[in-house]
Structure formats: C-alpha cells, structure tokens
Coordinates of C-alpha atoms and ligand atoms in Angstrom, one line a residue:
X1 CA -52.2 1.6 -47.4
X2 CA -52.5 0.0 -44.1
X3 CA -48.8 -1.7 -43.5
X4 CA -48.6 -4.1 -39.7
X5 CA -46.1 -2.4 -37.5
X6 CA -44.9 -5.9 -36.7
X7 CA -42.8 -8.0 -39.0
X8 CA -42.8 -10.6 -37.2
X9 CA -44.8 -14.2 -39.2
X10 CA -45.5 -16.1 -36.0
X11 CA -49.0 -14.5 -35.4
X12 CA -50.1 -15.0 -39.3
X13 CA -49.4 -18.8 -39.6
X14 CA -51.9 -21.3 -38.1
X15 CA -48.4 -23.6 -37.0
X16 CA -46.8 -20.7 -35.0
X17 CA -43.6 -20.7 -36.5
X18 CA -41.1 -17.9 -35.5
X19 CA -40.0 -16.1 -38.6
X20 CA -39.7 -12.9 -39.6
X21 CA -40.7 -10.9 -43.3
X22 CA -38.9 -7.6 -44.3
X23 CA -42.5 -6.1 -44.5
X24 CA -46.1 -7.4 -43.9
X25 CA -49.0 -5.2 -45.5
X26 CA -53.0 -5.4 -45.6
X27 CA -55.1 -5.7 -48.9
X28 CA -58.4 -4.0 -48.2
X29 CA -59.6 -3.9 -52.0
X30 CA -58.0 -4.6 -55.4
X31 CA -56.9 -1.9 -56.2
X32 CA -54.7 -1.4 -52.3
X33 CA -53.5 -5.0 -53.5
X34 CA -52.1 -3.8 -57.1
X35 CA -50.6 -0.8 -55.5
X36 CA -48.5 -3.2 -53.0
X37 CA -47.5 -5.2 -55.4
X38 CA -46.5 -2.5 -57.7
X39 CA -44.0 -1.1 -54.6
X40 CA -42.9 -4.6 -54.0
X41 CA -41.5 -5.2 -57.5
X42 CA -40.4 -1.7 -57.8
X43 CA -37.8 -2.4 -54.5
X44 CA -37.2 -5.6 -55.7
X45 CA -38.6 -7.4 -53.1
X46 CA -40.2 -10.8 -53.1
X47 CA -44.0 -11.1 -53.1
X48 CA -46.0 -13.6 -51.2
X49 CA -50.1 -13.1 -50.5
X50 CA -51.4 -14.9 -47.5
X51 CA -54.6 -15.7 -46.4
X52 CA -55.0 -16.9 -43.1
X53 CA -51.7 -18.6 -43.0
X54 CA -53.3 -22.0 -42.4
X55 CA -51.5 -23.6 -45.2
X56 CA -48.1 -23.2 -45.1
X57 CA -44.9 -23.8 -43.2
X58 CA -42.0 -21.2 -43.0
X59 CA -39.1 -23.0 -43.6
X60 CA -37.0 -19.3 -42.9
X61 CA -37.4 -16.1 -43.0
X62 CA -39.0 -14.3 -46.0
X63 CA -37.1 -11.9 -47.2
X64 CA -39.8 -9.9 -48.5
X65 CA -43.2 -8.3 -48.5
X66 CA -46.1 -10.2 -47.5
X67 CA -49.4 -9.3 -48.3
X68 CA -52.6 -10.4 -46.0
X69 CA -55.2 -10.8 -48.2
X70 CA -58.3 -8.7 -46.8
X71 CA -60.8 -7.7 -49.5
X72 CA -64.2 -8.3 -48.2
X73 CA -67.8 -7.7 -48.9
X74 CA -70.5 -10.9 -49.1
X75 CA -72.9 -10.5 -51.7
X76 CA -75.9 -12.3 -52.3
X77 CA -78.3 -12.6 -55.3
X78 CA -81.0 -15.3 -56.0
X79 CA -82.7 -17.4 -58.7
X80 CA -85.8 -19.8 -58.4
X81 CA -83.7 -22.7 -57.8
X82 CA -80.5 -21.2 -56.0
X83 CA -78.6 -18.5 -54.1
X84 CA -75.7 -16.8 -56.0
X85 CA -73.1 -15.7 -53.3
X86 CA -70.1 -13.4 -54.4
X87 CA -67.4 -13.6 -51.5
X88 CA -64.4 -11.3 -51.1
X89 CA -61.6 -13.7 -51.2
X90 CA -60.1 -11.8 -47.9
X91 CA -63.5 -13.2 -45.4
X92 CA -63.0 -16.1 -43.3
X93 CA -64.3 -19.2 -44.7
X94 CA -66.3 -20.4 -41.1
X95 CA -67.7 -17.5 -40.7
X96 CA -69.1 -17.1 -43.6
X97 CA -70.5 -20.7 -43.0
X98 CA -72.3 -19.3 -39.8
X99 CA -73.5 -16.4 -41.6
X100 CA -74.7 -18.1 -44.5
X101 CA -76.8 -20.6 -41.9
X102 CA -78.0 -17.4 -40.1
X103 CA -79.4 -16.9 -43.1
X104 CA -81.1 -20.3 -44.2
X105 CA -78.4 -20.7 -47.1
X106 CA -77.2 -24.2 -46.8
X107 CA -75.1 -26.4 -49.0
X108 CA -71.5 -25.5 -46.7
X109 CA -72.2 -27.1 -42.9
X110 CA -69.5 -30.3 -43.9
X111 CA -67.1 -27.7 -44.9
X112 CA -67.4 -26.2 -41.0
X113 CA -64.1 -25.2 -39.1
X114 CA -61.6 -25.5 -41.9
X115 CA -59.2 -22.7 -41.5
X116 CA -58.8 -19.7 -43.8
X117 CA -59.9 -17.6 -45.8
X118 CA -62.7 -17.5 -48.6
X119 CA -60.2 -16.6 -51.6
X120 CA -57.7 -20.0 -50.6
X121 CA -60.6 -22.3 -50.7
X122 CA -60.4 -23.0 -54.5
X123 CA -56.4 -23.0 -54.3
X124 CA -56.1 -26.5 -52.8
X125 CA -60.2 -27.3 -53.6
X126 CA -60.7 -27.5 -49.6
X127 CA -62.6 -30.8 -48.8
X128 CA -63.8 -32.3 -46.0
X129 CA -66.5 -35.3 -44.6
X130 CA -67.8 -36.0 -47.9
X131 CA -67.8 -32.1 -50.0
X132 CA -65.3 -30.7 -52.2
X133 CA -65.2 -27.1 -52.6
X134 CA -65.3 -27.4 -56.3
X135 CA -69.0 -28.7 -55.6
X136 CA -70.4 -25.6 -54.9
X137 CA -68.4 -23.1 -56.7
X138 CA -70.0 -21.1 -59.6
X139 CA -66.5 -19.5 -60.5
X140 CA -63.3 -18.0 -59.2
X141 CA -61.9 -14.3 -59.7
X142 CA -58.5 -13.3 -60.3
X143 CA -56.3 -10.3 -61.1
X144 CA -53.0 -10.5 -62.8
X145 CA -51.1 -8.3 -60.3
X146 CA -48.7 -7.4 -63.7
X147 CA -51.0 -5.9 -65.8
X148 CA -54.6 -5.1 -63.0
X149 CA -56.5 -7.3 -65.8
X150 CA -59.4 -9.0 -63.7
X151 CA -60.1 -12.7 -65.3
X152 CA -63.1 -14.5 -64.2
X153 CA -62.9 -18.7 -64.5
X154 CA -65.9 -20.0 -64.4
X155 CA -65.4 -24.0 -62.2
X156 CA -65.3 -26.3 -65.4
X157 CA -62.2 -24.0 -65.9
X158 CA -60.7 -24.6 -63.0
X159 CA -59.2 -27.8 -63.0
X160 CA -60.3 -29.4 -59.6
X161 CA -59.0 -32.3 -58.3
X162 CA -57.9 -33.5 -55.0
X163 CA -56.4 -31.1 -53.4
X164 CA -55.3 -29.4 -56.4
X165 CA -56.5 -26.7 -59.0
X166 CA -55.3 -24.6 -61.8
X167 CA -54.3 -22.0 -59.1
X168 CA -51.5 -24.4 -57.9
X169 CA -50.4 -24.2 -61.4
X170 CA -50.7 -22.0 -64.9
X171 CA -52.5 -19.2 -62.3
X172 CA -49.9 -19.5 -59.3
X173 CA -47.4 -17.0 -59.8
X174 CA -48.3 -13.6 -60.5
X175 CA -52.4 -14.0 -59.9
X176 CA -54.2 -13.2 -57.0
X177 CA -58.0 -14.8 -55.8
X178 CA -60.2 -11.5 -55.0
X179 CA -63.4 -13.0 -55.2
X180 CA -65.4 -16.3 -55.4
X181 CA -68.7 -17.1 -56.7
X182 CA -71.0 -19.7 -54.9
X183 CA -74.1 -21.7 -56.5
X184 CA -76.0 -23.2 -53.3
X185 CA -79.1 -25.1 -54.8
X186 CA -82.2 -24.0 -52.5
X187 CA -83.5 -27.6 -52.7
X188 CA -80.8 -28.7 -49.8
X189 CA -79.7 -32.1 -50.0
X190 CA -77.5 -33.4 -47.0
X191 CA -74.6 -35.3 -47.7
X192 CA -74.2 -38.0 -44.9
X193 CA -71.5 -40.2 -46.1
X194 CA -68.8 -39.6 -44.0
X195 CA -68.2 -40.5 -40.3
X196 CA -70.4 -39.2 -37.7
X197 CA -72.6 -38.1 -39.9
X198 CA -74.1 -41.7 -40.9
X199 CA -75.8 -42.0 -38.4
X200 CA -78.5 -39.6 -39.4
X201 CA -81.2 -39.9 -41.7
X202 CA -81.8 -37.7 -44.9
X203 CA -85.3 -37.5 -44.0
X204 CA -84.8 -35.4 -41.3
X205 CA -81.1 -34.2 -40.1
X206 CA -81.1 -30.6 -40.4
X207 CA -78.2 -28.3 -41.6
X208 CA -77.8 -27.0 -38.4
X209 CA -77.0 -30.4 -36.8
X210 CA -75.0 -31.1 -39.8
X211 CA -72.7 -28.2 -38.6
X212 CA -72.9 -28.8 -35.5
X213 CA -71.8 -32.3 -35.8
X214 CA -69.0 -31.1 -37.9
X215 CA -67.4 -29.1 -35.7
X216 CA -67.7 -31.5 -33.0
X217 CA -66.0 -34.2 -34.9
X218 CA -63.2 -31.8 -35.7
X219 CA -62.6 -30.5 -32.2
X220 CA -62.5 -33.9 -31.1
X221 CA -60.3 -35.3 -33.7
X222 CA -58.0 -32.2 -34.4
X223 CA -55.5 -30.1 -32.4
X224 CA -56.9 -26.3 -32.2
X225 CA -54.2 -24.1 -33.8
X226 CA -54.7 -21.1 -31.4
X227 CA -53.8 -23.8 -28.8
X228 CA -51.2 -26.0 -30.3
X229 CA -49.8 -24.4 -33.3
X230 CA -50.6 -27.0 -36.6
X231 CA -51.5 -26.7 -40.5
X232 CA -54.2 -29.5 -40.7
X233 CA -53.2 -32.5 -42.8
X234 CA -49.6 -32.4 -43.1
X235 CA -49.6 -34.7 -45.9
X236 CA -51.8 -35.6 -48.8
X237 CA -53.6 -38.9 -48.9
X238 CA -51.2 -40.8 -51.6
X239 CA -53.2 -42.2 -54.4
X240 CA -51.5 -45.5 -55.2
X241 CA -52.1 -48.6 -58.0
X242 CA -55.3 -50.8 -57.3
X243 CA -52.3 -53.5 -57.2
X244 CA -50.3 -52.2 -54.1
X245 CA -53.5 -51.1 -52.8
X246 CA -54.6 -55.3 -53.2
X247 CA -51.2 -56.4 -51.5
X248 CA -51.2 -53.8 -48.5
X249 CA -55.0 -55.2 -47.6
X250 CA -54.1 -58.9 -48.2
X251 CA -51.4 -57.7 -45.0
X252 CA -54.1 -55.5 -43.3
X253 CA -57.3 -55.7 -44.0
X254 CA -58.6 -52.7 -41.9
X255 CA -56.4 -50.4 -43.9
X256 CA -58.9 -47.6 -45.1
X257 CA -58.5 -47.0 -48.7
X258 CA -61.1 -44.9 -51.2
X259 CA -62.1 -45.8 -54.7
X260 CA -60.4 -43.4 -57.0
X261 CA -60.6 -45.0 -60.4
X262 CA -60.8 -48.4 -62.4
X263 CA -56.4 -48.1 -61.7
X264 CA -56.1 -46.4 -58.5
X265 CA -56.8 -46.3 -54.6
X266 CA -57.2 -43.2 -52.4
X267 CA -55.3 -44.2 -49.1
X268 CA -55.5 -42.7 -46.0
X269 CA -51.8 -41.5 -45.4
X270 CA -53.0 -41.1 -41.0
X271 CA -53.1 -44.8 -41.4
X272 CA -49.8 -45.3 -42.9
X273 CA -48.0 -43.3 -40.6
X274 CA -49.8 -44.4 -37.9
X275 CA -48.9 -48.1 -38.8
X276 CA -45.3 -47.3 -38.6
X277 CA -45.6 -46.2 -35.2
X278 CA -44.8 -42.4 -35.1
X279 CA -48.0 -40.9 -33.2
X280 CA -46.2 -38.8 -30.8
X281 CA -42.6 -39.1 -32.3
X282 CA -40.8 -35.5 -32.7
X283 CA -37.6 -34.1 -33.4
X284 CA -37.0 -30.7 -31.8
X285 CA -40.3 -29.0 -31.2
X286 CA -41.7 -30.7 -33.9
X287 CA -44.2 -33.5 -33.1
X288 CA -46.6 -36.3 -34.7
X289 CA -49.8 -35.7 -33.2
X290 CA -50.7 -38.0 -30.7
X291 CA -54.3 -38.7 -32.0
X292 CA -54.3 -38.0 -35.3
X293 CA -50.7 -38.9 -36.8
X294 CA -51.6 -37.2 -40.0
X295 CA -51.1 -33.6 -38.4
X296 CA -47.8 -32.5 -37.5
X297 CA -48.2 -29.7 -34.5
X298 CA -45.2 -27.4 -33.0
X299 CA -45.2 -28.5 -29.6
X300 CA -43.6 -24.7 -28.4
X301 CA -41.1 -23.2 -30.1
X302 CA -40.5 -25.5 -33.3
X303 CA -38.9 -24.3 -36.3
X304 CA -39.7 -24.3 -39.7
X305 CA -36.5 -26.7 -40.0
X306 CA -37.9 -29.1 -37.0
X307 CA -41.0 -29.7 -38.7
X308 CA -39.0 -30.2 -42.2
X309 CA -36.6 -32.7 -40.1
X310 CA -40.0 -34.7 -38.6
X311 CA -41.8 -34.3 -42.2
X312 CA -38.5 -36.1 -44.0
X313 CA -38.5 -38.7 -41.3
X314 CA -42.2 -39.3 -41.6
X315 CA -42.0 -39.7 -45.4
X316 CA -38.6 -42.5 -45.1
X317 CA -40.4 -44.6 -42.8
X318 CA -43.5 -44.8 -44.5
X319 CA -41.5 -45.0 -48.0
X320 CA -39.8 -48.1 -46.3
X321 CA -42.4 -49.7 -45.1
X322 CA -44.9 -49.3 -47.5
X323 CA -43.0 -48.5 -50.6
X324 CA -45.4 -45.2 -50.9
X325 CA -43.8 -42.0 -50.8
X326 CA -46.1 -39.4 -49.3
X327 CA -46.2 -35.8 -50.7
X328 CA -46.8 -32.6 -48.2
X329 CA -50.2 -31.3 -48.6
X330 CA -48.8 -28.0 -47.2
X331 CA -47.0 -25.2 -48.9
X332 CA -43.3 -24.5 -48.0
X333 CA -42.2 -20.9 -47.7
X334 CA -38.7 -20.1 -48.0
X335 CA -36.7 -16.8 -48.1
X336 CA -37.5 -15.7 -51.7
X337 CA -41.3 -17.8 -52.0
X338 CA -42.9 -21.2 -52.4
X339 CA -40.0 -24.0 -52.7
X340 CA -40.3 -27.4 -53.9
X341 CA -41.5 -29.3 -50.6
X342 CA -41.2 -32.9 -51.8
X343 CA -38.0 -32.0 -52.9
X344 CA -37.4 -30.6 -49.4
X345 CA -38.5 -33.9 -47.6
X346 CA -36.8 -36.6 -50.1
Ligands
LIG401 C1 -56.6 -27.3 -38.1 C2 -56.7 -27.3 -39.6 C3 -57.6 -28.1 -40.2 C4 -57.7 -28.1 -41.6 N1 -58.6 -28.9 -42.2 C5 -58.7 -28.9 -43.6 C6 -59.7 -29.7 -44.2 O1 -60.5 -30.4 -43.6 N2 -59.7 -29.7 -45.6 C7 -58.9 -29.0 -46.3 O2 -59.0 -29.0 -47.6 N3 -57.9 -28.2 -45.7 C8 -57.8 -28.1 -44.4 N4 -56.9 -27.3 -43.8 C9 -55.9 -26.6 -44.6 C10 -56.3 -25.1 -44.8 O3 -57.2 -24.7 -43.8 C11 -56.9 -24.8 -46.2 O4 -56.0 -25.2 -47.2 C12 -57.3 -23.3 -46.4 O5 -58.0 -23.2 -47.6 C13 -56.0 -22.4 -46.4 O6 -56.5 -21.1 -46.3 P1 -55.6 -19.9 -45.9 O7 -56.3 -18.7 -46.2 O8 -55.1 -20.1 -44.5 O9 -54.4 -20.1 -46.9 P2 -52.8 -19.6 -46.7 O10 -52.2 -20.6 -45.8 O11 -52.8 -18.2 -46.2 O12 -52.3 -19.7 -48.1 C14 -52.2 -21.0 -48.8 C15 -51.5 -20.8 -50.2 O13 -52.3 -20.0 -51.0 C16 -51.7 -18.8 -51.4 N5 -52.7 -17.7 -51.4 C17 -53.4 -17.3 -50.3 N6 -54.3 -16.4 -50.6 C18 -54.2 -16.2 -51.9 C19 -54.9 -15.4 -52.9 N7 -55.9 -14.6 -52.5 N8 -54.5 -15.5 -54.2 C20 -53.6 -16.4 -54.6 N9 -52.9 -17.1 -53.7 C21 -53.2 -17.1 -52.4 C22 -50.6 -18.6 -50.4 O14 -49.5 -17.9 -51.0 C23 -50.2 -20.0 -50.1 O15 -49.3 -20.6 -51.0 C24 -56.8 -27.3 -42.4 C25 -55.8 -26.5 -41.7 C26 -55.8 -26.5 -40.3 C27 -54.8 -25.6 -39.6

C-alpha cells in the first residue's frame, strides 16, 4: 500500500498551512482504502480521508493517519436522452470537466476551476455561477470503512442543501465517498444567470465559452492557491430573516441578498465583511483578501492559529455590526479530527 515518505500536510492543503500528520497514505481502490483504515484503528490512530485538501484548515497537527483519497477510473454509459458518468471519487473535479467537454458531454462548464476532488463534490454540494452539484448528480457511493459494506444513495437521498448534505451529517464519520454517479441531459441547456455570463444569449453561447468564461471570472476574482495559499470561501453566505434582510437594505440598498424562501434571505457574507472594512486586514500571516474579502489567504507562513485568530475577528465585527454571525464554510482539523469551527471562532 503506497504510504508518502513525507509527513509533512503543507503540500496536501490548498491554504499551505505547515503541519505535520504521524502518517499520510494513498487509496488507490477500495479495498487499499479498507485495509488503511483497518491498520489505523488497529494502532489506535485517528483517521482522516482527504481529497484535495481544498476544504479545510489545520488548526495543529494531526496526530494521526491521513488517507489521500485516490480511487480513479471514469466511466461512461449512455441513454437516448443522457450520459451516465460513474467517477472514482479520487479524480480531480476540473479535469474531469475538461475531459468531459473533450468529449461533447456538457452540463458541468459553471462548475469550472473549483478545487478538488470528484468524491468531495457532494460533501459540501459544491456550487458555483448559478449550478449546484446536486443538479447533476444521479447518486453517491459510499463504503462503511467498519464493516467494507458499499451503500449506494441515490440524490433524493442525499439531503442537498446549500452547502450541506447528509455526508456532513448521519454519513460523516466512519463512511467514505468512492464513487459518484452523474446524469448529464444530452439536450444541453446553458444556465446564464450569474455574472459574466448574462451577457450571452441562450440561443447561441456555446459550452465551451461557458467554460471558458468561468475560469476567466475566477482567475480574475480569486487568489490562485498554488500561488497564494487559500481555501475559497472562508465563510458561508448567512441566510438571515426576510425582516433583518428589509432593515439592512432600507440602510444599504446595494447590499446583494438572494431569495431563499417566503422567511428568509441568502446574503452575500463578501459584502458584509467588506462593509466593515477588513479587505486586507490580517493578524500574523493570516490575511483578508484584498479583492475578494470573503477568502482568507496565508500571506507566507500563516498558521492554522493565525487564520483562526483573523476568522474570530472577522465573525465579531460583522456580528457587531450587522447582528449576523457568520459560520466557516471550511472544515477545521485539529489533532484527533474535524472540531467544532464555529465554536472555534465564537
Ligand atoms: C480557490 C478555491 C475556490 C473554491 N471555489 C468553490 C466554489 O466556487 N464552490 C464551492 O462549493 N466550493 C469551492 N471551494 C471549496 C472546495 O474546492 C470544495 O469544497 C471541494 O469540493 C473540496 O474538495 P477537496 O477534495 O479538496 O476536499 P478536502 O478539502 O480534501 O476535504 C473536505 C472534507 O471532506 C472530507 N472528505 C474528503 N474526501 C472524502 C471522501 N472520499 N469521503 C468522505 N469524506 C471525505 C474531508 O475529511 C474534509 O472534511 C473552493 C476552494 C478553493 C481553494
């Protein structure tokens, strides 16, 4: 079983955090995943899988055995109205995007650039410029690392919602993604709600400009985590009452805010921060992104207690300003697993 010869985290999290894990292994299959697991609970060590590290923040060393997620294998099967993709949950979710277009499968392009891998995409129900992963997804394999028993949830099972799934909750601990399933209708229909991509029209924008257009916005908008170390959206946008929603625009009316339901407003929590003046603020390395004040980046050699430090700041300014108290859409890692990271920023 292939084990890294490093133990060192800093090269396996998107925000370039310096820490260290008592042992870091590579899943090439199921069954290579089982088998670490089974060591790891026989030395008593704690278990964390990883995917492209793109979602979390280290607050510490991890005393334990991490396992890089790298089951592969892209599979794909067709009906008269759509392509059936199976996906190893170990290949990397833009590049299967490219591959997919290479192909003339579209359905994907406003999901471009996100970081990752295939298998974390259901965890957090990855969205972006108008398209929720849950949109496309046909179902979501698992394996209950206890017992090797392989579970298939088909979407309607898996509890989307923004930024959240079952796989946050009742199939976090313990379960392991291995594979995805992907219904891509082959009558393609752009969606062209979101930002740049207004301006074109459905008649004839094409998926590849779609893509294209995507990944331009991003590289424009977001700090490149190979150059400047970052986990995308620090926070999530806060959904608040339609009645603080009402009083925050009567104060300032270019505040963006997104219909969520009959009660309750989507707001975008870049905007709150923003508002309270922070673009650029940092403690230690830690710093607000200049443009985008909604991603917190490691300006060098920031720790995972610098960014916590920044995050906590972040979350009492725009608490006392706004009365909204924002929630961290990025997981926390410390020495023993996942820890509470509203808990840790309150
Ligand atoms: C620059 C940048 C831009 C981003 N933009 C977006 C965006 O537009 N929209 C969006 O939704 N997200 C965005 N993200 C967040 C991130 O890319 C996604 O959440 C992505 O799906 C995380 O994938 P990963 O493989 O890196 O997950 P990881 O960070 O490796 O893992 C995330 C969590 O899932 C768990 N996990 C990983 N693999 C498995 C598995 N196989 N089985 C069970 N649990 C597992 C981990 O233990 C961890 O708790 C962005 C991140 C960055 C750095």
């Amino acid at each position: 079983m292939p084990v890294c010869n490093s133990n060192q985290l800093k090269t396996f999290n998107t925000f370039g955090i310096s820490a260290n894990a008592n042992r870091i292994s590579v899943a090439v299959s199921v069954e290579s995943l089982l088998d670490l697991w089974q060591e790891a609970v026989e030395n008593h060590q704690p278990i964390l899988l990883l995917g492209g590290g793109s979602n979390v923040l280290f607050t510490e060393d991890f005393k334990g055995t991490v396992i890089l997620n790298r089951i592969t294998g892209i599979d794909i099967q067709e009906s008269d109205t759509a392509w059936n993709i199976h996906v190893g949950a170990g290949e990397n979710w833009h590049e299967l995007i490219i591959y997919l277009l290479k192909n003339k499968i579209y359905g994907l392009e406003n999901l471009a650039l996100i970081p990752g891998n295939v298998g974390s995409a259901p965890i957090q129900n990855i969205g972006a410029y108008g398209i929720e992963f849950k949109q496309v997804c046909e179902y979501v394999d698992l394996v209950e690392l206890k017992t090797g028993k392989q579970i298939r949830l088909m979407e309607n099972e898996c509890r989307f919602a923004y930024r959240d799934s079952i796989f946050k909750h009742g199939y976090r601990d313990g379960y392991a993604i291995t594979a995805i399933g992907l219904r891509l209708n082959k009558v393609w229909k752009p969606i062209l709600t979101y930002g740049g991509l207004t301006k074109f029209s459905p008649d004839d924008v094409t998926p590849e400009q779609i893509f294209h257009t995507v990944c331009e916005m991003r590289q424009s908008k977001l700090p490149d985590p190979s150059i400047t170390g970052n986990a995308g959206s620090f926070f999530k946008n806060p959904i608040i009452s339609a009645e603080l929603a009402q009083k925050i625009k009567s104060e300032y009316p270019e505040c963006p805010q997104y219909y969520h339901n009959e009660h309750s407003v989507k707001i975008a929590a870049g905007w709150l921060i923003d508002r309270c003046h922070l673009k650029g603020y940092h403690i230690g390395h830690a710093a607000v992104h200049q443009k985008q004040a909604l991603v917190l980046i490691n300006q060098g050699n920031a720790t995972g207690q610098d960014v916590i430090a920044l995050a906590a700041y972040v979350h009492k300014q725009v608490a006392e300003k706004f009365n909204i108290y924002l929630e961290p859409e990025v997981r926390f890692i410390g020495s023993d697993g996942e820890i509470d990271a509203v808990e840790c920023i309150s």
